[in-house]
């Protein structure tokens, strides 16, 4: 069962400048940063709030690290902006299988490693009214990693 909006992914050309915009404009601070070599992105997670299920909601800022990454291709076509929405779930395997059984294409056969040690998969945007949708099972978070 989906429990929350885990994060909203925002594609950007300059991660540092985009982080500074969200810090200066809204007061959001970086909770976590990492480079995901598999996905070809450098990212910053800005924590917005805690949630009732023990998770949190974030803005995920994504800067491509190579031109062949999915985010780089998306930026070239669409420009900066909202890239995807992610819903939190206690069990990404079970929920993605149930959604697949309803006729929605799940993009990964098996969930992959996502931000902060999470397990993730994506749903095809053409099956989700034009919205790239991610399902996330968060790893237990003990303290922020920078």
PDB file of C-alpha atoms in Angstrom, residues 15-77:
ATOM      1  CA  UNK A  15      22.804  21.186  -8.811  1.00  0.00           C
ATOM      2  CA  UNK A  16      24.657  23.699  -6.637  1.00  0.00           C
ATOM      3  CA  UNK A  17      22.732  26.689  -8.017  1.00  0.00           C
ATOM      4  CA  UNK A  18      19.419  24.846  -7.690  1.00  0.00           C
ATOM      5  CA  UNK A  19      20.177  23.835  -4.086  1.00  0.00           C
ATOM      6  CA  UNK A  20      21.006  27.462  -3.316  1.00  0.00           C
ATOM      7  CA  UNK A  21      17.693  28.604  -4.820  1.00  0.00           C
ATOM      8  CA  UNK A  22      15.693  26.223  -2.600  1.00  0.00           C
ATOM      9  CA  UNK A  23      17.787  27.158   0.446  1.00  0.00           C
ATOM     10  CA  UNK A  24      17.529  30.930  -0.084  1.00  0.00           C
ATOM     11  CA  UNK A  25      13.896  30.965  -1.229  1.00  0.00           C
ATOM     12  CA  UNK A  26      12.246  28.372   1.009  1.00  0.00           C
ATOM     13  CA  UNK A  27      14.801  27.626   3.727  1.00  0.00           C
ATOM     14  CA  UNK A  28      15.138  23.951   2.705  1.00  0.00           C
ATOM     15  CA  UNK A  29      18.448  22.375   3.698  1.00  0.00           C
ATOM     16  CA  UNK A  30      20.296  19.475   2.116  1.00  0.00           C
ATOM     17  CA  UNK A  31      19.691  16.249   4.023  1.00  0.00           C
ATOM     18  CA  UNK A  32      21.720  13.937   1.778  1.00  0.00           C
ATOM     19  CA  UNK A  33      23.878  14.051  -1.345  1.00  0.00           C
ATOM     20  CA  UNK A  34      25.243  11.294  -3.540  1.00  0.00           C
ATOM     21  CA  UNK A  35      26.312  10.356  -7.041  1.00  0.00           C
ATOM     22  CA  UNK A  36      24.411   7.449  -8.568  1.00  0.00           C
ATOM     23  CA  UNK A  37      26.767   6.121 -11.237  1.00  0.00           C
ATOM     24  CA  UNK A  38      24.213   3.603 -12.548  1.00  0.00           C
ATOM     25  CA  UNK A  39      21.672   6.342 -13.241  1.00  0.00           C
ATOM     26  CA  UNK A  40      24.276   8.940 -14.225  1.00  0.00           C
ATOM     27  CA  UNK A  41      23.161  11.630 -11.777  1.00  0.00           C
ATOM     28  CA  UNK A  42      24.436  13.741  -8.926  1.00  0.00           C
ATOM     29  CA  UNK A  43      21.647  14.430  -6.488  1.00  0.00           C
ATOM     30  CA  UNK A  44      20.666  16.310  -3.380  1.00  0.00           C
ATOM     31  CA  UNK A  45      17.754  15.338  -1.152  1.00  0.00           C
ATOM     32  CA  UNK A  46      16.136  18.300   0.617  1.00  0.00           C
ATOM     33  CA  UNK A  47      13.970  17.160   3.523  1.00  0.00           C
ATOM     34  CA  UNK A  48      10.600  18.869   3.659  1.00  0.00           C
ATOM     35  CA  UNK A  49       8.956  17.094   6.596  1.00  0.00           C
ATOM     36  CA  UNK A  50       8.602  13.890   8.596  1.00  0.00           C
ATOM     37  CA  UNK A  51       5.613  11.641   7.882  1.00  0.00           C
ATOM     38  CA  UNK A  52       3.306   9.600  10.096  1.00  0.00           C
ATOM     39  CA  UNK A  53       4.711   6.282   8.835  1.00  0.00           C
ATOM     40  CA  UNK A  54       8.231   7.098  10.028  1.00  0.00           C
ATOM     41  CA  UNK A  55       9.452   8.241   6.618  1.00  0.00           C
ATOM     42  CA  UNK A  56       9.884  11.727   5.257  1.00  0.00           C
ATOM     43  CA  UNK A  57       9.047  13.777   2.196  1.00  0.00           C
ATOM     44  CA  UNK A  58      11.820  15.291   0.091  1.00  0.00           C
ATOM     45  CA  UNK A  59      12.630  17.282  -2.995  1.00  0.00           C
ATOM     46  CA  UNK A  60      15.198  15.333  -5.016  1.00  0.00           C
ATOM     47  CA  UNK A  61      17.316  17.580  -7.196  1.00  0.00           C
ATOM     48  CA  UNK A  62      18.982  15.714 -10.080  1.00  0.00           C
ATOM     49  CA  UNK A  63      21.906  16.893 -12.217  1.00  0.00           C
ATOM     50  CA  UNK A  64      23.135  14.542 -14.958  1.00  0.00           C
ATOM     51  CA  UNK A  65      26.768  13.448 -14.801  1.00  0.00           C
ATOM     52  CA  UNK A  66      26.869  12.178 -18.377  1.00  0.00           C
ATOM     53  CA  UNK A  67      25.049  12.993 -21.606  1.00  0.00           C
ATOM     54  CA  UNK A  68      23.640   9.480 -22.105  1.00  0.00           C
ATOM     55  CA  UNK A  69      21.811   9.414 -18.756  1.00  0.00           C
ATOM     56  CA  UNK A  70      18.018   9.373 -18.677  1.00  0.00           C
ATOM     57  CA  UNK A  71      17.951  12.713 -16.834  1.00  0.00           C
ATOM     58  CA  UNK A  72      20.289  14.360 -19.382  1.00  0.00           C
ATOM     59  CA  UNK A  73      18.072  13.193 -22.239  1.00  0.00           C
ATOM     60  CA  UNK A  74      14.980  14.402 -20.387  1.00  0.00           C
ATOM     61  CA  UNK A  75      16.575  17.824 -19.766  1.00  0.00           C
ATOM     62  CA  UNK A  76      17.524  18.163 -23.436  1.00  0.00           C
ATOM     63  CA  UNK A  77      13.936  17.505 -24.461  1.00  0.00           C
TER      64      UNK A  77
END
